[in-house]
Short mmCIF file of C-alpha atoms in Angstrom, two decimals:
data_model
loop_
_atom_site.label_atom_id
_atom_site.label_comp_id
_atom_site.label_asym_id
_atom_site.label_seq_id
_atom_site.Cartn_x
_atom_site.Cartn_y
_atom_site.Cartn_z
CA MET A 2 129.61 73.14 145.61
CA ASN A 3 126.09 72.64 146.93
CA LYS A 4 124.20 70.19 144.66
CA THR A 5 120.88 71.67 145.73
CA ASP A 6 121.99 75.14 144.59
CA LEU A 7 123.08 73.70 141.24
CA SER A 8 119.78 71.86 140.79
CA ASN A 9 117.83 75.03 141.57
CA LEU A 10 119.94 76.97 139.08
CA VAL A 11 119.17 74.47 136.31
CA VAL A 12 115.44 74.31 137.13
CA GLN A 13 115.04 78.09 137.20
CA SER A 14 116.84 78.40 133.87
CA LYS A 15 114.71 75.71 132.24
CA THR A 16 111.54 77.50 133.32
CA GLY A 17 112.81 80.84 131.98
CA SER A 18 113.23 82.46 135.40
CA LEU A 19 116.93 82.99 134.70
CA SER A 20 118.56 84.18 131.47
CA ARG A 21 121.67 82.52 130.04
CA ARG A 22 123.80 85.37 131.43
CA GLN A 23 122.29 84.91 134.91
CA PHE A 24 122.81 81.16 134.68
CA MET A 25 126.48 81.62 133.76
CA GLN A 26 127.00 84.06 136.64
CA GLY A 27 125.39 81.60 139.05
CA ALA A 28 127.44 78.66 137.78
CA LEU A 29 130.69 80.64 138.08
CA ALA A 30 129.74 81.57 141.65
CA LEU A 31 129.32 77.85 142.37
CA GLY A 32 132.88 77.18 141.25
CA PHE A 33 132.41 76.15 137.61
CA SER A 34 134.89 77.24 134.97
CA VAL A 35 133.55 79.08 131.90
CA PRO A 36 133.86 75.96 129.63
CA SER A 37 132.16 73.78 132.26
CA ALA A 38 129.36 76.29 132.79
CA THR A 39 128.87 76.56 129.01
CA ALA A 40 128.69 72.78 128.67
CA LEU A 41 126.24 72.60 131.57
CA TRP A 42 123.99 75.19 129.92
CA SER A 43 124.17 73.29 126.63
CA THR A 44 123.31 69.87 128.04
CA GLN A 45 121.02 70.72 130.94
CA VAL A 46 119.17 73.88 129.93
CA ALA A 47 119.27 74.73 126.23
CA ALA A 48 118.94 71.07 125.24
CA ALA A 49 115.57 70.92 126.93
CA THR A 50 114.02 73.76 124.92
CA PRO A 51 114.25 73.23 121.12
CA LYS A 52 113.80 76.28 118.91
CA LYS A 53 112.92 76.52 115.22
CA GLY A 54 114.60 78.51 112.45
CA GLY A 55 117.93 79.30 110.83
CA THR A 56 120.28 77.76 108.26
CA PHE A 57 122.32 74.87 109.67
CA ARG A 58 125.73 74.45 108.04
CA ALA A 59 127.53 71.15 108.68
CA ALA A 60 131.05 70.44 107.38
CA VAL A 61 132.24 66.86 106.99
CA GLY A 62 135.28 65.21 105.47
CA ASP A 63 135.52 62.10 103.32
CA ALA A 64 133.76 63.86 100.44
CA ASN A 65 134.35 62.53 96.94
CA THR A 66 133.75 63.80 93.43
CA THR A 67 132.22 60.39 92.72
CA ASP A 68 129.59 60.79 95.48
CA THR A 69 126.09 59.98 94.34
CA LEU A 70 122.58 60.58 95.66
CA ASP A 71 121.85 56.85 95.34
CA PRO A 72 121.86 55.72 98.99
CA ALA A 73 122.68 52.16 97.91
CA GLN A 74 126.08 53.40 96.70
CA ALA A 75 126.89 55.78 99.57
CA GLN A 76 130.35 55.21 101.03
CA GLY A 77 132.08 58.33 102.38
CA ALA A 78 130.82 60.58 105.17
CA PHE A 79 129.41 63.24 102.81
CA ALA A 80 127.37 60.65 100.89
CA ILE A 81 126.23 58.89 104.07
CA GLN A 82 124.98 62.08 105.72
CA SER A 83 123.00 63.22 102.68
CA PRO A 84 120.15 60.64 102.62
CA HIS A 85 119.50 61.26 106.30
CA ILE A 86 118.66 64.85 105.36
CA TRP A 87 116.30 64.18 102.44
CA GLY A 88 115.12 60.66 103.27
CA THR A 89 113.25 58.56 105.76
CA TYR A 90 113.75 54.93 106.72
CA LEU A 91 111.34 52.40 108.15
CA THR A 92 113.18 52.61 111.47
CA GLU A 93 115.89 54.75 113.02
CA VAL A 94 118.69 54.45 115.56
CA THR A 95 117.65 56.71 118.43
CA PRO A 96 119.97 59.05 120.34
CA ASP A 97 120.42 56.32 122.97
CA ASN A 98 121.32 53.77 120.25
CA LYS A 99 118.07 51.82 120.36
CA ILE A 100 115.77 51.09 117.42
CA GLY A 101 112.77 53.37 117.11
CA PRO A 102 110.12 54.27 114.51
CA ASP A 103 110.60 56.46 111.47
CA SER A 104 108.33 55.90 108.45
CA ALA A 105 107.03 52.76 110.16
CA GLU A 106 105.15 53.62 113.33
CA SER A 107 105.09 50.01 114.59
CA TRP A 108 106.06 46.45 113.66
CA GLU A 109 105.48 42.88 114.79
CA ALA A 110 106.94 39.47 113.96
CA THR A 111 105.86 35.85 114.02
CA PRO A 112 107.39 33.79 116.86
CA ASP A 113 110.07 32.39 114.52
CA ALA A 114 111.02 35.93 113.35
CA LYS A 115 110.58 34.87 109.71
CA SER A 116 107.62 37.12 108.90
CA TRP A 117 107.40 40.81 109.83
CA ARG A 118 104.58 43.36 109.44
CA PHE A 119 105.50 47.04 109.35
CA THR A 120 102.67 49.55 109.74
CA LEU A 121 103.41 52.93 108.19
CA ALA A 122 102.75 56.25 109.88
CA ARG A 123 99.90 58.07 108.18
CA GLY A 124 100.16 61.36 106.34
CA GLN A 125 103.66 61.01 104.92
CA GLU A 126 104.37 62.87 101.70
CA PHE A 127 107.35 62.85 99.36
CA HIS A 128 108.93 66.09 98.24
CA ASN A 129 107.24 65.73 94.84
CA GLY A 130 103.80 65.69 96.47
CA LYS A 131 103.22 61.93 96.21
CA SER A 132 101.87 60.18 99.31
CA LEU A 133 104.22 57.60 100.79
CA THR A 134 102.61 54.15 100.68
CA SER A 135 103.61 50.53 101.06
CA ASP A 136 104.27 50.35 97.29
CA ASP A 137 107.10 52.84 97.73
CA VAL A 138 108.63 50.81 100.53
CA VAL A 139 108.53 47.63 98.43
CA ALA A 140 110.18 49.39 95.47
CA SER A 141 112.82 50.95 97.71
CA LEU A 142 113.75 47.62 99.30
CA ASN A 143 113.80 45.84 95.94
CA HIS A 144 116.31 48.44 94.72
CA HIS A 145 118.93 46.58 96.78
CA LEU A 146 117.98 43.05 95.78
CA GLY A 147 118.33 42.75 92.02
CA PRO A 148 120.88 40.30 90.61
CA ASP A 149 123.03 43.18 89.35
CA SER A 150 122.73 45.24 92.52
CA LYS A 151 125.98 46.58 93.97
CA SER A 152 124.22 47.99 97.01
CA GLY A 153 126.09 48.04 100.30
CA ALA A 154 122.88 46.69 101.87
CA LYS A 155 122.54 43.69 99.57
CA GLY A 156 124.23 41.39 102.07
CA LEU A 157 121.99 42.65 104.86
CA LEU A 158 118.87 41.83 102.84
CA SER A 159 120.07 38.61 101.23
CA ASP A 160 117.78 36.47 103.41
CA VAL A 161 114.65 38.26 102.21
CA GLU A 162 112.29 35.84 100.47
CA SER A 163 109.49 38.24 99.61
CA ILE A 164 108.30 41.80 100.19
CA LYS A 165 104.59 42.42 99.78
CA THR A 166 101.98 45.04 100.56
CA ASP A 167 98.92 44.51 102.71
CA GLY A 168 96.96 47.57 101.70
CA LYS A 169 98.53 51.02 101.34
CA GLY A 170 99.76 51.19 104.92
CA VAL A 171 101.35 47.81 105.68
CA VAL A 172 104.45 46.04 104.37
CA VAL A 173 105.01 42.33 104.98
CA ILE A 174 108.59 41.02 104.76
CA THR A 175 109.14 37.25 104.71
CA LEU A 176 112.60 35.84 105.31
CA LYS A 177 114.28 32.53 104.54
CA VAL A 178 115.60 32.33 108.09
CA GLY A 179 114.44 33.94 111.30
CA THR A 180 116.03 37.38 111.65
CA ALA A 181 115.54 38.99 115.02
CA ASP A 182 117.53 42.06 113.91
CA LEU A 183 115.36 43.02 110.93
CA PRO A 184 114.09 46.33 112.45
CA ALA A 185 117.73 47.32 113.09
CA ILE A 186 118.75 46.30 109.56
CA LEU A 187 116.08 48.55 108.05
CA ALA A 188 117.64 51.59 109.74
CA ASP A 189 120.82 51.08 107.69
CA TYR A 190 121.72 54.27 105.85
CA HIS A 191 121.51 52.63 102.41
CA ILE A 192 117.82 51.75 102.76
CA ALA A 193 116.16 55.14 102.37
CA ILE A 194 112.56 55.16 101.13
CA MET A 195 112.05 56.67 97.67
CA PRO A 196 108.91 57.10 95.54
CA ALA A 197 108.00 54.24 93.20
CA ASP A 198 107.24 54.95 89.56
CA ALA A 199 104.53 53.28 87.47
CA SER A 200 106.77 50.28 86.80
CA GLY A 201 107.44 49.67 90.51
CA LYS A 202 111.01 50.99 90.43
CA VAL A 203 112.69 54.01 92.00
CA ASN A 204 114.82 56.79 90.58
CA ALA A 205 117.62 56.34 93.08
CA THR A 206 119.61 59.42 92.08
CA SER A 207 116.75 61.91 92.24
CA GLY A 208 117.29 62.88 95.88
CA ILE A 209 113.52 62.82 96.35
CA GLY A 210 112.41 61.41 99.68
CA ALA A 211 109.98 62.13 102.48
CA GLY A 212 112.59 63.39 104.93
CA PRO A 213 112.79 66.70 106.78
CA TYR A 214 114.44 68.67 103.96
CA LYS A 215 114.05 68.91 100.19
CA LEU A 216 117.14 68.82 98.01
CA ALA A 217 117.73 72.21 96.37
CA SER A 218 121.15 71.59 94.80
CA PHE A 219 123.84 68.91 94.82
CA GLN A 220 127.50 69.23 93.86
CA PRO A 221 129.15 65.82 94.48
CA GLY A 222 131.75 65.95 97.21
CA VAL A 223 131.47 69.74 97.53
CA GLN A 224 128.10 70.95 98.79
CA ALA A 225 124.44 70.05 99.01
CA ASN A 226 121.69 72.54 99.89
CA PHE A 227 118.29 71.70 101.36
CA VAL A 228 115.12 73.55 102.38
CA ARG A 229 112.49 72.58 104.91
CA HIS A 230 109.88 70.01 103.85
CA ASP A 231 106.69 71.31 105.46
CA LYS A 232 104.91 67.96 105.06
CA TYR A 233 107.54 66.00 107.04
CA HIS A 234 105.67 63.70 109.43
CA ARG A 235 107.98 64.29 112.40
CA GLU A 236 109.56 67.27 114.11
CA SER A 237 112.55 69.19 112.73
CA TYR A 238 113.88 72.63 113.56
CA PHE A 239 116.03 74.28 110.89
CA ASP A 240 114.65 76.23 107.94
CA GLU A 241 117.54 75.26 105.66
CA VAL A 242 120.52 72.92 105.73
CA GLN A 243 123.88 73.14 103.97
CA LEU A 244 126.10 70.06 103.86
CA LEU A 245 129.70 71.09 103.12
CA GLY A 246 132.39 68.70 101.95
CA ILE A 247 135.75 69.87 103.34
CA ASN A 248 138.31 67.07 103.27
CA ASP A 249 141.27 68.99 104.67
CA VAL A 250 140.90 68.74 108.44
CA THR A 251 142.61 72.09 109.10
CA ALA A 252 140.33 73.84 106.62
CA ARG A 253 137.35 72.10 108.19
CA MET A 254 138.26 73.35 111.67
CA ASN A 255 138.89 76.85 110.31
CA SER A 256 135.42 76.80 108.77
CA LEU A 257 133.94 76.49 112.27
CA VAL A 258 136.17 79.10 113.89
CA SER A 259 135.57 81.58 111.04
CA GLY A 260 131.79 81.06 111.08
CA ILE A 261 131.47 79.34 107.70
CA ALA A 262 130.14 76.19 109.41
CA ASP A 263 128.04 75.73 112.53
CA VAL A 264 129.30 72.21 113.23
CA ILE A 265 132.14 70.07 111.91
CA ALA A 266 132.72 66.33 112.08
CA ASP A 267 136.07 64.73 112.85
CA PRO A 268 138.29 67.58 114.02
CA ASP A 269 141.97 66.72 114.37
CA PRO A 270 142.54 65.15 117.84
CA LYS A 271 146.03 66.67 117.94
CA VAL A 272 144.67 70.22 118.20
CA LEU A 273 141.47 69.46 120.10
CA ASP A 274 142.51 71.42 123.19
CA MET A 275 143.26 74.46 121.07
CA LEU A 276 139.88 74.13 119.36
CA LYS A 277 138.13 73.88 122.73
CA SER A 278 139.70 77.18 123.75
CA ALA A 279 138.27 79.02 120.73
CA PRO A 280 135.42 81.40 121.59
CA SER A 281 131.93 79.88 121.47
CA VAL A 282 133.15 76.38 120.46
CA VAL A 283 131.86 73.20 122.13
CA VAL A 284 133.44 69.80 121.48
CA ASP A 285 131.44 66.56 121.67
CA GLU A 286 132.99 63.10 121.99
CA VAL A 287 130.89 59.95 121.48
CA PRO A 288 132.48 56.47 121.86
CA SER A 289 131.46 54.31 118.90
CA GLY A 290 131.90 51.00 117.16
CA THR A 291 133.29 52.63 114.02
CA GLN A 292 136.51 50.81 113.23
CA VAL A 293 139.70 52.03 111.59
CA THR A 294 141.21 49.06 109.80
CA ILE A 295 143.88 47.83 107.45
CA ASP A 296 142.45 45.24 105.07
CA MET A 297 144.11 42.39 103.18
CA ASP A 298 142.63 40.75 100.09
CA CYS A 299 142.67 37.08 101.11
CA SER A 300 142.35 36.00 97.47
CA ALA A 301 145.59 37.75 96.48
CA VAL A 302 149.20 36.69 97.03
CA PRO A 303 150.71 36.92 99.67
CA PHE A 304 147.59 37.60 101.75
CA ASP A 305 146.06 34.24 100.80
CA ASN A 306 148.38 32.69 103.41
CA VAL A 307 146.98 32.87 106.96
CA ASP A 308 150.49 33.03 108.44
CA VAL A 309 151.26 36.12 106.37
CA ARG A 310 148.03 37.64 107.64
CA LEU A 311 148.97 36.83 111.23
CA ALA A 312 152.47 38.22 110.75
CA LEU A 313 151.02 41.51 109.54
CA LYS A 314 148.59 41.58 112.47
CA TYR A 315 151.38 41.10 115.02
CA ALA A 316 153.49 43.73 113.24
CA LEU A 317 151.12 46.63 114.03
CA ASP A 318 151.61 48.57 117.27
CA ARG A 319 147.95 49.34 117.97
CA ARG A 320 148.61 51.02 121.29
CA ALA A 321 151.02 53.47 119.67
CA VAL A 322 148.42 54.25 116.99
CA LEU A 323 145.67 54.85 119.58
CA GLU A 324 147.87 56.97 121.83
CA LYS A 325 149.86 58.95 119.25
CA ILE A 326 147.36 59.42 116.42
CA ALA A 327 143.91 59.13 118.01
CA LEU A 328 145.31 60.59 121.27
CA GLY A 329 143.24 58.14 123.25
CA HIS A 330 139.95 59.10 121.58
CA GLY A 331 138.91 55.52 120.95
CA THR A 332 139.24 51.90 122.05
CA ILE A 333 142.07 49.58 121.05
CA GLY A 334 141.25 47.13 118.27
CA ASN A 335 141.73 43.38 118.38
CA ASP A 336 141.23 42.22 114.79
CA GLN A 337 137.53 41.51 115.14
CA PRO A 338 134.80 44.02 114.26
CA ILE A 339 132.49 44.03 117.31
CA ALA A 340 133.19 46.96 119.65
CA PRO A 341 132.70 46.96 123.43
CA ASN A 342 129.60 49.17 123.10
CA ILE A 343 127.81 46.63 120.86
CA LEU A 344 125.75 43.79 122.31
CA TYR A 345 127.50 40.38 122.21
CA TYR A 346 131.00 41.87 122.35
CA ALA A 347 133.34 39.04 123.36
CA GLU A 348 136.37 39.43 125.61
CA LEU A 349 139.18 37.85 123.60
CA GLU A 350 142.87 37.79 124.43
CA GLN A 351 144.24 41.12 123.24
CA ARG A 352 146.67 40.81 120.35
CA GLU A 353 149.70 42.88 121.23
CA TYR A 354 152.49 44.17 119.03
CA ASP A 355 155.02 41.30 118.88
CA PRO A 356 157.80 41.43 116.22
CA ASP A 357 159.06 37.98 117.24
CA LYS A 358 155.67 36.36 116.65
CA ALA A 359 155.44 38.19 113.35
CA LYS A 360 158.83 36.75 112.34
CA PHE A 361 157.69 33.27 113.44
CA HIS A 362 154.64 33.39 111.16
CA LEU A 363 156.66 34.82 108.25
CA LYS A 364 159.11 31.92 108.54
CA LYS A 365 156.22 29.45 108.74
CA ALA A 366 154.77 30.96 105.56
CA GLY A 367 158.12 30.95 103.80
CA ALA A 368 157.77 34.72 103.42
CA GLU A 369 160.83 36.04 105.26
CA GLY A 370 161.84 39.46 103.96
CA LEU A 371 158.22 40.24 103.03
CA ALA A 372 157.75 43.50 101.13
CA VAL A 373 154.25 44.90 100.53
CA SER A 374 152.64 48.21 99.54
CA LEU A 375 150.01 49.73 101.82
CA SER A 376 147.51 52.11 100.20
CA MET A 377 146.33 54.74 102.65
CA SER A 378 144.64 58.13 102.65
CA ASP A 379 143.38 60.65 105.15
CA ALA A 380 139.96 59.89 103.68
CA VAL A 381 140.11 56.87 105.98
CA TYR A 382 140.75 58.91 109.12
CA ALA A 383 142.25 62.29 109.96
CA GLY A 384 145.82 61.13 110.55
CA ALA A 385 145.59 57.87 108.59
CA ILE A 386 148.90 58.54 106.82
CA ASP A 387 150.51 58.90 110.25
CA ILE A 388 148.97 55.54 111.18
CA ALA A 389 150.58 54.00 108.12
CA ASN A 390 153.94 55.53 109.05
CA ILE A 391 153.77 54.06 112.55
CA TYR A 392 152.89 50.71 111.00
CA GLN A 393 155.85 51.04 108.63
CA GLN A 394 158.22 51.58 111.58
CA SER A 395 156.78 48.78 113.74
CA ALA A 396 156.70 46.34 110.81
CA GLU A 397 160.36 47.05 110.01
CA LYS A 398 161.31 45.58 113.40
CA ALA A 399 159.51 42.41 112.34
CA GLY A 400 161.50 42.18 109.13
CA ILE A 401 158.66 43.49 106.94
CA LYS A 402 159.27 46.23 104.38
CA LEU A 403 156.13 48.33 104.14
CA ASP A 404 155.87 50.86 101.33
CA VAL A 405 153.23 53.49 102.18
CA VAL A 406 151.30 54.81 99.18
CA ASN A 407 149.50 58.10 99.90
CA GLU A 408 146.37 57.81 97.76
CA PRO A 409 144.14 60.76 96.69
CA THR A 410 141.37 61.52 99.19
CA ASP A 411 138.63 62.49 96.74
CA SER A 412 138.56 59.16 94.91
CA TYR A 413 139.77 56.79 97.60
CA TRP A 414 136.55 54.84 98.15
CA SER A 415 135.83 54.43 94.45
CA ASN A 416 139.32 53.76 93.09
CA VAL A 417 141.31 52.24 95.97
CA TRP A 418 139.16 50.66 98.68
CA GLY A 419 138.18 47.13 97.68
CA LYS A 420 140.47 47.31 94.64
CA LYS A 421 144.00 47.54 96.05
CA PRO A 422 144.98 44.34 97.94
CA PHE A 423 146.32 46.05 101.08
CA ALA A 424 144.56 49.26 102.08
CA GLY A 425 143.08 51.25 104.92
CA GLY A 426 139.39 51.07 105.76
CA ASN A 427 136.87 52.80 108.00
CA TYR A 428 133.61 51.02 108.77
CA GLY A 429 130.79 52.69 110.62
CA GLN A 430 129.12 51.16 113.61
CA ARG A 431 126.14 48.94 112.91
CA ALA A 432 123.46 48.29 115.48
CA THR A 433 124.05 44.54 115.82
CA PRO A 434 126.82 41.96 115.18
CA ASP A 435 124.76 40.37 112.42
CA MET A 436 124.68 43.66 110.53
CA VAL A 437 128.46 44.03 110.82
CA PHE A 438 129.16 40.45 109.76
CA SER A 439 126.57 40.40 106.97
CA THR A 440 127.85 43.65 105.48
CA PHE A 441 131.59 43.05 105.58
CA PHE A 442 132.21 39.32 106.07
CA ARG A 443 129.37 37.45 104.41
CA GLN A 444 130.43 35.43 101.38
CA GLY A 445 129.45 37.30 98.24
CA ALA A 446 128.54 40.53 100.05
CA ALA A 447 129.32 43.61 97.96
CA TRP A 448 131.48 45.07 100.72
CA ASN A 449 133.36 41.88 101.69
CA ASN A 450 136.43 43.54 100.22
CA THR A 451 138.86 41.19 102.01
CA ARG A 452 137.22 38.29 100.12
CA TRP A 453 137.78 36.14 103.18
CA GLN A 454 136.33 32.63 102.93
CA ASN A 455 135.74 30.58 106.06
CA ASP A 456 133.10 27.85 105.94
CA ARG A 457 132.63 27.65 109.69
CA PHE A 458 132.12 31.40 109.93
CA GLN A 459 129.52 31.38 107.15
CA GLN A 460 127.67 28.51 108.82
CA LEU A 461 127.58 30.36 112.13
CA LEU A 462 126.44 33.56 110.44
CA LEU A 463 123.33 31.87 109.07
CA SER A 464 122.62 30.00 112.29
CA ALA A 465 123.08 32.93 114.66
CA LYS A 466 120.70 35.36 112.98
CA GLY A 467 117.77 32.98 113.43
CA GLU A 468 118.72 31.84 116.94
CA LEU A 469 116.31 33.32 119.48
CA ASP A 470 118.04 31.75 122.50
CA GLU A 471 120.25 34.62 123.70
CA LYS A 472 122.87 32.39 125.36
CA LYS A 473 123.31 30.22 122.27
CA ARG A 474 123.43 33.27 120.04
CA ALA A 475 126.07 34.92 122.23
CA GLN A 476 128.24 31.82 122.06
CA MET A 477 127.99 31.76 118.27
CA TYR A 478 128.98 35.41 118.02
CA LYS A 479 131.93 34.81 120.33
CA GLU A 480 133.21 32.03 118.07
CA MET A 481 132.72 34.26 115.02
CA GLN A 482 134.74 37.04 116.63
CA GLN A 483 137.48 34.53 117.43
CA LEU A 484 137.53 33.32 113.81
CA CYS A 485 137.89 36.90 112.58
CA HIS A 486 140.67 37.50 115.08
CA ASP A 487 142.62 34.38 114.08
CA ASP A 488 141.96 33.98 110.37
CA SER A 489 140.37 36.96 108.61
CA GLY A 490 142.06 39.58 106.46
CA THR A 491 141.03 42.52 108.65
CA ILE A 492 143.43 44.28 111.00
CA VAL A 493 141.40 46.44 113.41
CA ALA A 494 143.65 49.23 114.67
CA PHE A 495 141.08 50.88 116.94
CA PHE A 496 137.43 51.81 117.34
CA GLN A 497 137.23 55.56 117.03
CA SER A 498 135.27 57.96 119.15
CA PHE A 499 133.22 60.37 117.08
CA LEU A 500 134.47 63.88 117.63
CA ALA A 501 132.47 66.91 116.58
CA ALA A 502 132.85 70.60 117.28
CA ARG A 503 129.99 73.07 117.15
CA ASN A 504 129.19 76.66 117.77
CA GLU A 505 127.62 76.94 121.21
CA ARG A 506 124.39 78.18 119.56
CA VAL A 507 123.88 74.66 118.19
CA GLN A 508 122.10 72.50 120.74
CA HIS A 509 121.15 68.85 121.07
CA GLN A 510 119.70 66.49 123.61
CA SER A 511 122.05 64.98 126.20
CA ASN A 512 122.27 61.65 124.33
CA VAL A 513 123.87 61.51 120.87
CA SER A 514 123.83 58.38 118.71
CA SER A 515 127.15 56.68 117.97
CA GLU A 516 125.83 55.08 114.77
CA TRP A 517 127.55 57.68 112.53
CA GLN A 518 129.01 61.15 112.79
CA LEU A 519 126.66 63.93 113.86
CA ASP A 520 124.12 61.97 115.87
CA GLY A 521 123.97 59.05 113.46
CA GLY A 522 123.36 61.47 110.57
CA ARG A 523 120.27 62.84 112.34
CA ALA A 524 121.65 66.16 113.59
CA TYR A 525 119.73 67.91 110.81
CA GLN A 526 116.47 66.60 112.22
CA ARG A 527 117.19 66.54 115.97
CA TRP A 528 119.43 69.56 116.65
CA TRP A 529 118.51 73.24 116.75
CA PHE A 530 119.83 76.74 117.32
CA GLU A 531 119.60 78.24 120.76
CA GLY A 532 117.06 81.05 120.78
#
């Protein structure tokens, strides 16, 4: 293949000199297969020319009848995607996984990173016609900080000392300790901006935001419909959006093939090749830091014993899980939550499946013949029950009797996760280690469902976030990852790659964020239909 001929083919197509049919004919003549030529058109040609119009239908799993419009309470994929459609945030995670502007057009910090000024973009308007001002930002942030707040972002914002306005267009956030990651924290999916009422509070379940689409209807865990918000301050392309909750992975894939959906999240890896062969279907794979875990409540017997925790960690065959269930679409876990694609990832000795070491720790704990129940559901991951079955078989060789409890998918996150002492978990990638640790491992955090207590870890957590010396900060994060690996109640099976399948008419830029499924929840804003 002549690279110059290929380059000319792409350039001519981008400028409109060649139609899609002519491009495909040229690519086939250069030796490309039909799937490769289609992918090349999608990423190199169509992605460069966004079009407006159409109804975008996205199907996701992990939808629950308990789903709410309150972004502070969002847990499953359906609930996490929703506020990205109707809301804005001060900042966003860009397609190349950097932090960029959203409702805030710029920000600056004092040298000690304790005081931050966020300047809002002008001309923003909520769906109810109210102008977005600094008062709304203050009310929205305070929604997560009350003493009775159960927000998933409460731990992230626990170092906030004050939030004040400086006129209608500036918000000043003062922190107890320097926090270099604050702009990244404010892109967290819980912290959507909502209109303040006369008392300085927000109606968190109204679904009113200043995002690209207005909420038209909402049926928890089933479907949400949206229409274009003409006063959105940024670019978006679709006229309408439908978010479909389809938990059954086979039904979800059928919805794409049959034309009910334009894109689906999390297709079954076991039939990915078959899906790729379907007419007009394109599959995307994005490596991420989203972790599939098995969590132990460290405050409950027998998980309050570190040797029991270590025995259960050594009893899981992670490589078998990654190869047989995820089919290699991910990265092996090592019982600490920072993935290789996140800054400050530390190379630790890989924990391998070792029944003998598991038996050693059981004997040390006086827990030989251990029998425990593992709560699991495919709400955790498509194939999570199969993961539990592999764990059951590998644990048996270590002398551990594992009873697998198949929990209902539609109420898993509300009735099982964080409530049952030994259960599966799935935790989305955060932009920085501090966000991961503060959300899931900080003492008192709403989502520290393992209830792990380690004084040294907590000390390092507070010190690291205010440390501006990169080398010192990296060393602190390495020690924290080691402490998680050796002592915590979290078993990290693997970091999953985000898989999505779309009709070839759906286009996106070449980079796709790994923050969450579907371009970090921004597909509704960033993607478009091919003209």
